[in-house]
JSON list of C-alpha atoms in Angstrom, two decimals:
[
{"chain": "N", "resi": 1, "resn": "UNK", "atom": "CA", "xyz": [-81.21, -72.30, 161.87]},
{"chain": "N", "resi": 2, "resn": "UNK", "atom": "CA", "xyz": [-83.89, -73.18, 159.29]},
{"chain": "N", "resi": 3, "resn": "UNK", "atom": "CA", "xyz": [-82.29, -72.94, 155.80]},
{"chain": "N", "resi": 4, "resn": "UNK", "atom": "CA", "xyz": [-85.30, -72.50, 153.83]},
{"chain": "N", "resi": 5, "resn": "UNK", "atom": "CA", "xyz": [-85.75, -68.78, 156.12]},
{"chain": "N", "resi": 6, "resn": "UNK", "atom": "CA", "xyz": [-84.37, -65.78, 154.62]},
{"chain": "N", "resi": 7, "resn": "UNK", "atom": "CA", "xyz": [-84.51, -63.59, 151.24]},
{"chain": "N", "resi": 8, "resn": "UNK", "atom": "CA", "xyz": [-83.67, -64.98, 147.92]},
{"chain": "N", "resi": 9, "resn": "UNK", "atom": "CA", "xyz": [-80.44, -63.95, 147.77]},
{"chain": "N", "resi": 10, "resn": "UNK", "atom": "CA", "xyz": [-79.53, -65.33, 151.50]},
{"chain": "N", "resi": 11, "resn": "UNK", "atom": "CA", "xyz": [-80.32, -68.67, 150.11]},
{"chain": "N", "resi": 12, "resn": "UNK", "atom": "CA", "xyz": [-77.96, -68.19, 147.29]},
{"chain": "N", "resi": 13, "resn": "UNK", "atom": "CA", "xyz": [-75.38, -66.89, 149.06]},
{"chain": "N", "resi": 14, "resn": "UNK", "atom": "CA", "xyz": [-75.52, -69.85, 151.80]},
{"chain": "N", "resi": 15, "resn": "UNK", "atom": "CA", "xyz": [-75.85, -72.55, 148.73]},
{"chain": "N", "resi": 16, "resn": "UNK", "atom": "CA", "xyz": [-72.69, -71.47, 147.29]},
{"chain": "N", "resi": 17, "resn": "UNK", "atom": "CA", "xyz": [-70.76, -71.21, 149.88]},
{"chain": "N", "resi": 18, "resn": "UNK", "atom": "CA", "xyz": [-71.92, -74.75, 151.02]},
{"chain": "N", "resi": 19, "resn": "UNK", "atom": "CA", "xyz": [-71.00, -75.40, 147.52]},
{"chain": "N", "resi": 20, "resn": "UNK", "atom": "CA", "xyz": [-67.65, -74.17, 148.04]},
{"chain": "N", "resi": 21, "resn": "UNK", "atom": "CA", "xyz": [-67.00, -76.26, 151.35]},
{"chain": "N", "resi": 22, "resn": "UNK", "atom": "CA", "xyz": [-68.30, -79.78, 149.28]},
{"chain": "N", "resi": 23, "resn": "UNK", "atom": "CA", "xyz": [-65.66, -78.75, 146.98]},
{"chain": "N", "resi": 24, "resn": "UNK", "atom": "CA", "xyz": [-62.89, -78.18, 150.13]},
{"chain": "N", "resi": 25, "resn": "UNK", "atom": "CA", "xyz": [-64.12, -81.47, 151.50]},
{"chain": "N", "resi": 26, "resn": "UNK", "atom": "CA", "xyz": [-63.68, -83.22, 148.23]},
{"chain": "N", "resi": 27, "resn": "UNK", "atom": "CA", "xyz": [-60.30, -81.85, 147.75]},
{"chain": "N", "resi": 28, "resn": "UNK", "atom": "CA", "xyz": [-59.45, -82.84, 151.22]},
{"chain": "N", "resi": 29, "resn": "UNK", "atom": "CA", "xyz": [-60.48, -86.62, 151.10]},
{"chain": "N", "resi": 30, "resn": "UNK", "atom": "CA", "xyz": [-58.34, -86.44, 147.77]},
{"chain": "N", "resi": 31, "resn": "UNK", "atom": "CA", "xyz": [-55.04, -85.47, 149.02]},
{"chain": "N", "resi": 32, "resn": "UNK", "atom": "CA", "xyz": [-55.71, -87.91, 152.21]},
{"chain": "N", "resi": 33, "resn": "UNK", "atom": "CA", "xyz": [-56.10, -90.24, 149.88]},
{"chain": "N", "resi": 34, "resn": "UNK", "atom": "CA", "xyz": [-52.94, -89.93, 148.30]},
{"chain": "N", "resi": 35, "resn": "UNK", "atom": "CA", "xyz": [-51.27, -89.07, 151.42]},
{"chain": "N", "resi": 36, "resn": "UNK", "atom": "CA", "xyz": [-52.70, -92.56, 152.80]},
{"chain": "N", "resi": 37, "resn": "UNK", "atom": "CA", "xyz": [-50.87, -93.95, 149.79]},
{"chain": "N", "resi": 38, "resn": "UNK", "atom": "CA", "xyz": [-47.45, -92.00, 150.50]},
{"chain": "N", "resi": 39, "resn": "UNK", "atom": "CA", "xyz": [-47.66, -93.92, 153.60]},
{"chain": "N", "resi": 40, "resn": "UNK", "atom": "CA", "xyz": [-48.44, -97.03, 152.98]},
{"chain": "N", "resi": 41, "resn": "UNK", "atom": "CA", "xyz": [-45.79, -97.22, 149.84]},
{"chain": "N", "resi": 42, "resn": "UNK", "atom": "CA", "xyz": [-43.19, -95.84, 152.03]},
{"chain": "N", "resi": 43, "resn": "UNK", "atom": "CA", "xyz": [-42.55, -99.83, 152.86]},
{"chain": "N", "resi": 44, "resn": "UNK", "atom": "CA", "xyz": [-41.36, -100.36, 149.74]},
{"chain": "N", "resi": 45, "resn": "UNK", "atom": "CA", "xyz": [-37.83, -101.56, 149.62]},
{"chain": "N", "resi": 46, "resn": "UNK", "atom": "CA", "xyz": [-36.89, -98.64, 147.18]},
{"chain": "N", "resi": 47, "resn": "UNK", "atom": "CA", "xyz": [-38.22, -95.98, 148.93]},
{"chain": "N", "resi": 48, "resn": "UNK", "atom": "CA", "xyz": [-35.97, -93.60, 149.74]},
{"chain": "N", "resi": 49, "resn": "UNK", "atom": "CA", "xyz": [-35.83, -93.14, 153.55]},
{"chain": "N", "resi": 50, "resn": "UNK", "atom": "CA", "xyz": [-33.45, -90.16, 153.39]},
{"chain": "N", "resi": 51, "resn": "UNK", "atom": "CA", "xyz": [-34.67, -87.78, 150.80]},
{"chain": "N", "resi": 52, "resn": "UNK", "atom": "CA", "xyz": [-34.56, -84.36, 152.16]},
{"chain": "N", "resi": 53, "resn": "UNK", "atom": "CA", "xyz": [-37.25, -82.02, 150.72]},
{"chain": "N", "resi": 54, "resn": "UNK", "atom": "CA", "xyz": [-35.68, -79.06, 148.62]},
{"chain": "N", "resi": 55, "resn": "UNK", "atom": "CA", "xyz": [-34.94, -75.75, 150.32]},
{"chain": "N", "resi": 56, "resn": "UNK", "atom": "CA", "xyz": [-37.41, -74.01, 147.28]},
{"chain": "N", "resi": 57, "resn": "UNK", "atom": "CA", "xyz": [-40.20, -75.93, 148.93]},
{"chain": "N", "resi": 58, "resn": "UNK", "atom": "CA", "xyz": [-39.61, -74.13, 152.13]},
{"chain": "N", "resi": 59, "resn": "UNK", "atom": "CA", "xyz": [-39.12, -70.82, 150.98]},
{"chain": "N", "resi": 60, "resn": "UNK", "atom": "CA", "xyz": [-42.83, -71.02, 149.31]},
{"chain": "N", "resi": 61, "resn": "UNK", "atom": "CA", "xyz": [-44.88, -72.63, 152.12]},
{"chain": "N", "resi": 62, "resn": "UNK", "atom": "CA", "xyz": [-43.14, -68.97, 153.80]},
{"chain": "N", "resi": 63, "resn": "UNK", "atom": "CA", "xyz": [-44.44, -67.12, 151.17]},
{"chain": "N", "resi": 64, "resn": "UNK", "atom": "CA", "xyz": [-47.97, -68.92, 150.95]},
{"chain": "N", "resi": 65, "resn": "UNK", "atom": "CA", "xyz": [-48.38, -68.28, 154.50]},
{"chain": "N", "resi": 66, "resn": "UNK", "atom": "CA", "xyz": [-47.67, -64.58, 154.14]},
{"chain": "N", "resi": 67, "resn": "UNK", "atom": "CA", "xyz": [-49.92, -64.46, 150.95]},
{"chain": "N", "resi": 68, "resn": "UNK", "atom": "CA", "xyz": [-52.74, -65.65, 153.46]},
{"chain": "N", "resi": 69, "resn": "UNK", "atom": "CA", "xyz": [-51.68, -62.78, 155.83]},
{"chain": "N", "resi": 70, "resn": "UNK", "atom": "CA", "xyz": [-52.16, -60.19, 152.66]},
{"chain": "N", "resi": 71, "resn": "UNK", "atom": "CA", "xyz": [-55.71, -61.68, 151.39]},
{"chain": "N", "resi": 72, "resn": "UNK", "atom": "CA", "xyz": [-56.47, -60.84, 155.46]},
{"chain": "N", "resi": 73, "resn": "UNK", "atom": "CA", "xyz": [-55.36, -57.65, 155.09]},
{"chain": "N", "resi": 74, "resn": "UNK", "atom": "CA", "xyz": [-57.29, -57.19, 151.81]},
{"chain": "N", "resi": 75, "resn": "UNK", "atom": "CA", "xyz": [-60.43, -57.64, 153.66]},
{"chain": "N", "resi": 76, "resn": "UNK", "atom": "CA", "xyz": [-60.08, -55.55, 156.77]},
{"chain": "N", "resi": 77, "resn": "UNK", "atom": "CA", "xyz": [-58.71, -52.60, 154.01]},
{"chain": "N", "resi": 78, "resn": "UNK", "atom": "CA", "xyz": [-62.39, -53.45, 152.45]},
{"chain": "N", "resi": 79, "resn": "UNK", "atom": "CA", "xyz": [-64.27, -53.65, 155.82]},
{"chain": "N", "resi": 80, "resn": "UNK", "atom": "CA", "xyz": [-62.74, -50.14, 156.06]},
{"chain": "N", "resi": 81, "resn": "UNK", "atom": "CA", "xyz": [-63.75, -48.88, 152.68]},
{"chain": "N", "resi": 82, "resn": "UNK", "atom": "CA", "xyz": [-59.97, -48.02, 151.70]},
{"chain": "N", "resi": 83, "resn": "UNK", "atom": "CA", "xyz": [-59.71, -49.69, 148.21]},
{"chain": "N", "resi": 84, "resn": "UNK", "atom": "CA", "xyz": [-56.89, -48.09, 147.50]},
{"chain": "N", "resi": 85, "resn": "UNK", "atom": "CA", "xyz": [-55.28, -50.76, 149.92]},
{"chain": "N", "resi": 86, "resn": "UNK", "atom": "CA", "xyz": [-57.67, -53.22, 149.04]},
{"chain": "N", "resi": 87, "resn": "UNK", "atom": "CA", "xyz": [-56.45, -52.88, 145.66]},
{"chain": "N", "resi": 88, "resn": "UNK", "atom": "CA", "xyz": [-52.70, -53.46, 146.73]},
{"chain": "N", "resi": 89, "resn": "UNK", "atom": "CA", "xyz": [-52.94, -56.39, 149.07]},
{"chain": "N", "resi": 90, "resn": "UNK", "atom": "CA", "xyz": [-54.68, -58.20, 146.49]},
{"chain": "N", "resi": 91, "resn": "UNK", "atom": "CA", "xyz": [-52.22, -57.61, 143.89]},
{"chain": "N", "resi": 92, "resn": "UNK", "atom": "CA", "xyz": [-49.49, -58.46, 147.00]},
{"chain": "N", "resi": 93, "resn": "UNK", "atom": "CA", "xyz": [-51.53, -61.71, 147.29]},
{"chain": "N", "resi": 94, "resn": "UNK", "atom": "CA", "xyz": [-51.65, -61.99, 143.33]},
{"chain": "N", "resi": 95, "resn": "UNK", "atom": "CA", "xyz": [-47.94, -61.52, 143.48]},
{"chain": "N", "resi": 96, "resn": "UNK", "atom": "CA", "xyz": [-47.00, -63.96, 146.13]},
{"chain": "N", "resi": 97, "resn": "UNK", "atom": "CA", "xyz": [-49.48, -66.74, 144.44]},
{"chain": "N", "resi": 98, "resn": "UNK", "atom": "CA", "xyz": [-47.36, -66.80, 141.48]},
{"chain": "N", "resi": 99, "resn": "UNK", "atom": "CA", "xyz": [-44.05, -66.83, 143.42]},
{"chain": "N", "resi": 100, "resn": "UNK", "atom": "CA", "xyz": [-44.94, -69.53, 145.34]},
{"chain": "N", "resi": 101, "resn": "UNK", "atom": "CA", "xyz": [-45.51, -71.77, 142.00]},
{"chain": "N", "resi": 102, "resn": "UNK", "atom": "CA", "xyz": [-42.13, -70.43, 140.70]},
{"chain": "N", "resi": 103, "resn": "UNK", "atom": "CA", "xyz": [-40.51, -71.45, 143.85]},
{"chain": "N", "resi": 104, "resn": "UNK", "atom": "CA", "xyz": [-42.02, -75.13, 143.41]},
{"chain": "N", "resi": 105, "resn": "UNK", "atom": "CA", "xyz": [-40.72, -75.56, 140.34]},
{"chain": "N", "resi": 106, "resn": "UNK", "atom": "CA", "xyz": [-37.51, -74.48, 141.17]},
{"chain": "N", "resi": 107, "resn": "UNK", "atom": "CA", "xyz": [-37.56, -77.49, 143.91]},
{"chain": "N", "resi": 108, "resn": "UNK", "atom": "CA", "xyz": [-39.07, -79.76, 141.07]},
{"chain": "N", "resi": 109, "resn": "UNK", "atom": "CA", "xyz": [-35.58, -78.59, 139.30]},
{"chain": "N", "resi": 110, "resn": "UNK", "atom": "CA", "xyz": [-33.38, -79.10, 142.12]},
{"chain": "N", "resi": 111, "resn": "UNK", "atom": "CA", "xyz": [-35.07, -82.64, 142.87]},
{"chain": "N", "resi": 112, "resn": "UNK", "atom": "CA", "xyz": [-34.21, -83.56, 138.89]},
{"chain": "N", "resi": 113, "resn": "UNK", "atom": "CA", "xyz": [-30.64, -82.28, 139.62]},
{"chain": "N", "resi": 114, "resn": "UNK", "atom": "CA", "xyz": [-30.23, -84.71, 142.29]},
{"chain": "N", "resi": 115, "resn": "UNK", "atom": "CA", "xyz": [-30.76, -87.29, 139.58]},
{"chain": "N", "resi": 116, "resn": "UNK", "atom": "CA", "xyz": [-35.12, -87.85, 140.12]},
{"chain": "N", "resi": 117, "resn": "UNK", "atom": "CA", "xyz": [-37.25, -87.51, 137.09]},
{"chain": "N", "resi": 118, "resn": "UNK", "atom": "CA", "xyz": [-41.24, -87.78, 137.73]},
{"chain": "N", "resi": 119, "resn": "UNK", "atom": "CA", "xyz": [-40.92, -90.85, 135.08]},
{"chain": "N", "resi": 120, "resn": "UNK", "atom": "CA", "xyz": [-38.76, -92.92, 133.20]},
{"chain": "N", "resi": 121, "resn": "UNK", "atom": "CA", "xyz": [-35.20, -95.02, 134.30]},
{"chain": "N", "resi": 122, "resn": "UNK", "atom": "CA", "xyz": [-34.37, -91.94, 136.40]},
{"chain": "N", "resi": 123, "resn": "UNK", "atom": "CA", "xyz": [-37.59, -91.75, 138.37]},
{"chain": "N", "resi": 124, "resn": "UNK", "atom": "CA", "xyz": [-38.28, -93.37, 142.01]},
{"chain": "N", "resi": 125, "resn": "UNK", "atom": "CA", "xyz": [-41.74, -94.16, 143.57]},
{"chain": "N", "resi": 126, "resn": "UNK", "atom": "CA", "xyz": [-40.87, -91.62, 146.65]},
{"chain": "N", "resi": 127, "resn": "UNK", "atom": "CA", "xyz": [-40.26, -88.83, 143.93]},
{"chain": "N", "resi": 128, "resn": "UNK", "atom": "CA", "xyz": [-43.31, -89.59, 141.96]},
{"chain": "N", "resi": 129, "resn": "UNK", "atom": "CA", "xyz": [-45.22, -88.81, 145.14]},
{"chain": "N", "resi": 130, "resn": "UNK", "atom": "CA", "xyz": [-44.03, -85.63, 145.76]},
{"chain": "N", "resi": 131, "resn": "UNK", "atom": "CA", "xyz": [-44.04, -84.37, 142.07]},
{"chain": "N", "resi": 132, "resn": "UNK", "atom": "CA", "xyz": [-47.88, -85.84, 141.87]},
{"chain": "N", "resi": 133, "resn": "UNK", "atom": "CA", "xyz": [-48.72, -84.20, 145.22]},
{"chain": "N", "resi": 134, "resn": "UNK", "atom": "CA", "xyz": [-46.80, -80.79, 144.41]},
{"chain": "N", "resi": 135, "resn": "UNK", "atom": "CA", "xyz": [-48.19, -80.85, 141.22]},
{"chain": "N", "resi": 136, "resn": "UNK", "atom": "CA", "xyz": [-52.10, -81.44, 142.10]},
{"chain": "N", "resi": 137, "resn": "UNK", "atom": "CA", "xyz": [-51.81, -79.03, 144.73]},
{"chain": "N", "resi": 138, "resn": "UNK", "atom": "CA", "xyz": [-49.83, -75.99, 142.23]},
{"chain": "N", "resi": 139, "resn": "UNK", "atom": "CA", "xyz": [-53.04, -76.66, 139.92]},
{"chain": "N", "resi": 140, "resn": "UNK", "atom": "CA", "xyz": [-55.30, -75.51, 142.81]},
{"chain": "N", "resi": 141, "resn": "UNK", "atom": "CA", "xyz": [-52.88, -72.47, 143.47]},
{"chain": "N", "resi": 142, "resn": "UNK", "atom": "CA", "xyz": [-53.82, -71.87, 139.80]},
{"chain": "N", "resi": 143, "resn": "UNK", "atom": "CA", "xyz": [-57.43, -71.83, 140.28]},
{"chain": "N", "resi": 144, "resn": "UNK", "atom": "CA", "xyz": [-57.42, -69.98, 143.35]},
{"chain": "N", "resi": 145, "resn": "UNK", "atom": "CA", "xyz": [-55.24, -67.09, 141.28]},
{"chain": "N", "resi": 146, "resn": "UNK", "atom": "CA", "xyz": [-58.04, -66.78, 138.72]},
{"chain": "N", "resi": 147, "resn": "UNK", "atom": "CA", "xyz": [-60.54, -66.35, 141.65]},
{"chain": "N", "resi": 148, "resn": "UNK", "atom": "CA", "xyz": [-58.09, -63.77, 142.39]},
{"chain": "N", "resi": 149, "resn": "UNK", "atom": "CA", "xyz": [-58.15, -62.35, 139.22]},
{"chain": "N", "resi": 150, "resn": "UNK", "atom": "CA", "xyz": [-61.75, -62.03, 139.23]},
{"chain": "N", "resi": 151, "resn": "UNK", "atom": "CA", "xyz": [-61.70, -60.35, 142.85]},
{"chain": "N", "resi": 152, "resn": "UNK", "atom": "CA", "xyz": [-59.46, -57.66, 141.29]},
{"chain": "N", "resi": 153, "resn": "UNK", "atom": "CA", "xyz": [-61.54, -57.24, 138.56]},
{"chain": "N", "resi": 154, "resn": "UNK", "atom": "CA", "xyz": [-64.83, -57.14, 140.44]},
{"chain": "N", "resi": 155, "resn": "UNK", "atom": "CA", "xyz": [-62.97, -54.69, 143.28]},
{"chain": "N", "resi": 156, "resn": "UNK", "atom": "CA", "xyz": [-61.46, -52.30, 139.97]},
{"chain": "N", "resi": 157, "resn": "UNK", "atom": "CA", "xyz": [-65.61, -52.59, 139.13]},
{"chain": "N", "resi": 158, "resn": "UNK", "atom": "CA", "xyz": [-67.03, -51.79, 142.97]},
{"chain": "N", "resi": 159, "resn": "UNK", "atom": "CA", "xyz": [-68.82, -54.38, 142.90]},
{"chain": "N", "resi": 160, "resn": "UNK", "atom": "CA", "xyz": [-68.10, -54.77, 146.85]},
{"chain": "N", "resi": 161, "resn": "UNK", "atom": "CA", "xyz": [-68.84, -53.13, 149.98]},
{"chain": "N", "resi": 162, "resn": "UNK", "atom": "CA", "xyz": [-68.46, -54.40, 153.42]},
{"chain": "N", "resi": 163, "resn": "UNK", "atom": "CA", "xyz": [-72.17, -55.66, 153.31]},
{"chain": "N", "resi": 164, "resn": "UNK", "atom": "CA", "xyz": [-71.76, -57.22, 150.17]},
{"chain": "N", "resi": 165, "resn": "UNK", "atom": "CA", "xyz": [-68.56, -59.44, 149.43]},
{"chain": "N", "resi": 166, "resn": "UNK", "atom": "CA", "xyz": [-69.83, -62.85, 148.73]},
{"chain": "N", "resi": 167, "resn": "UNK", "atom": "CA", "xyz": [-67.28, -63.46, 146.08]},
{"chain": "N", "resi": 168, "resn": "UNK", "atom": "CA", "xyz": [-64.19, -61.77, 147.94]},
{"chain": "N", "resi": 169, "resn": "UNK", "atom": "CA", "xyz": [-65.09, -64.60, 150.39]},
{"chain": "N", "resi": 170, "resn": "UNK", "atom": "CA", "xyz": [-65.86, -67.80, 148.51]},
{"chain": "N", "resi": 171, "resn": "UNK", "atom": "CA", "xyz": [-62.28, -66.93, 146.96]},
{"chain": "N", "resi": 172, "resn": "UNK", "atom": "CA", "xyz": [-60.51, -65.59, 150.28]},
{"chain": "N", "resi": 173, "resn": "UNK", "atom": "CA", "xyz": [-61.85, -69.24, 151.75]},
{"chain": "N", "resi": 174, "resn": "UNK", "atom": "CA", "xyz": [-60.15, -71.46, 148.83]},
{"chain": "N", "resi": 175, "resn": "UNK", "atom": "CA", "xyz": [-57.51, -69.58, 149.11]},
{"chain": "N", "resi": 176, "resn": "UNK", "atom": "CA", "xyz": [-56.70, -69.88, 152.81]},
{"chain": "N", "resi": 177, "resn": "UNK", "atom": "CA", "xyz": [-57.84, -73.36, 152.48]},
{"chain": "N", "resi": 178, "resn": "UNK", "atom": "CA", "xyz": [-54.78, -73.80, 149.33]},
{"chain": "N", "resi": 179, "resn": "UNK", "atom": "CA", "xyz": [-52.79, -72.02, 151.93]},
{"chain": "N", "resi": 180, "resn": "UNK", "atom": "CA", "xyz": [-53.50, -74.65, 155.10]},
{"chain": "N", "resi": 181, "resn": "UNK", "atom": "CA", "xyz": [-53.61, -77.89, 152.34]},
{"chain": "N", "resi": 182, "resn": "UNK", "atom": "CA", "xyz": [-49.50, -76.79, 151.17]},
{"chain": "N", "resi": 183, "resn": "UNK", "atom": "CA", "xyz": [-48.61, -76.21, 154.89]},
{"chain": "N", "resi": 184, "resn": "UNK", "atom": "CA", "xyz": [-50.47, -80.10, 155.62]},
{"chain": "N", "resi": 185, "resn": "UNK", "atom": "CA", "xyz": [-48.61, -81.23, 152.77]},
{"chain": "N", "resi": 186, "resn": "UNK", "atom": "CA", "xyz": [-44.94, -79.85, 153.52]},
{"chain": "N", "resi": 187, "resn": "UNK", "atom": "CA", "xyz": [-45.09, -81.07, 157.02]},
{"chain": "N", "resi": 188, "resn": "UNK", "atom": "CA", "xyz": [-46.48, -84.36, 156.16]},
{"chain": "N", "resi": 189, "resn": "UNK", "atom": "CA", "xyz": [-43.32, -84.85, 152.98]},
{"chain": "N", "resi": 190, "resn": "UNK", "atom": "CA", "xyz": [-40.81, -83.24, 155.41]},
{"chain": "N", "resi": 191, "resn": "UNK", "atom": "CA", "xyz": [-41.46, -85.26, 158.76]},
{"chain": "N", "resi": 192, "resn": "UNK", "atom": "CA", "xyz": [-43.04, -88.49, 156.98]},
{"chain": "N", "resi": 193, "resn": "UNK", "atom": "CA", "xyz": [-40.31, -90.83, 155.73]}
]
């Protein structure tokens, strides 16, 4: 396909959604980056080879999966012009965004009641990991809820149809791509000692 074909707004909307997946790819080689690092300080003689990840950290990579599953169902509602249900899976997905960061900080608390601080005399090189890791990643979640915000906004406007949704699917992408990166991440701190 020759990219320089097409209307004026065809090339926009192709630039920014390449723009989008530089950003994904960037973000990617970042968290294999640290990942890389998890690994290779894992030989450490204080790392700790038998931390168990906190149960809060499994209930939300449940509940980011399903928020995935509601964004999907967002779209088809708006494929079918019903924005009454449009309107609800995105709050659903809204919702279940901001869940999922209360439920990792509730396994940042249950890590610090096991006696693991993120610095200081209490801290350990295995914890700071996961709290860097958990943390970078719940900034993301942040970003992709304002995308979210402006998706309600923008559906509460009608500013899309099912021809035009260009920014319902720049942010439904970094959002299922938040969605995959916590899923990467949970399997790689749960099975990777």
């Amino acid at each position: 396909m020759d990219l320089t074909q097409g209307t004026q707004e065809e090339k926009n909307n192709r630039a920014k959604k390449m723009m989008l997946w530089f950003g994904i790819i960037s973000l990617i080689m970042s968290f294999a980056g640290w990942t890389s690092a998890f690994v290779v300080s894992s030989s450490r003689p204080d790392w700790l080879k038998d931390f168990v990840l906190p149960n809060a950290f499994i209930i939300s990579t449940v509940v980011i999966i399903i928020s995935s599953l509601t964004f999907i169902l967002a779209k088809r509602a708006l494929n079918s012009k019903n924005n009454k249900a449009t309107m609800l899976w995105l709050f659903a997905t809204l919702i279940l965004g901001i869940v999922f960061i209360y439920n990792q900080f509730s396994g940042f608390q249950q890590i610090i009641d096991l006696g693991y601080n993120f610095t200081g005399p209490t801290s350990n090189v295995t914890m700071s990991y996961i709290y860097l890791i958990a943390i970078v990643h719940i900034l993301h979640v942040v970003v992709g809820l304002i995308c979210l915000l402006v998706v309600i906004y923008n559906h509460f406007k009608q500013k899309y149809t099912p021809t035009n949704m260009l920014g319902f699917e720049l942010a439904a992408t970094f959002w299922h791509f938040i969605d995959i990166l916590w899923v990467y991440l949970f399997l790689f701190l749960y099975f990777v000692r």
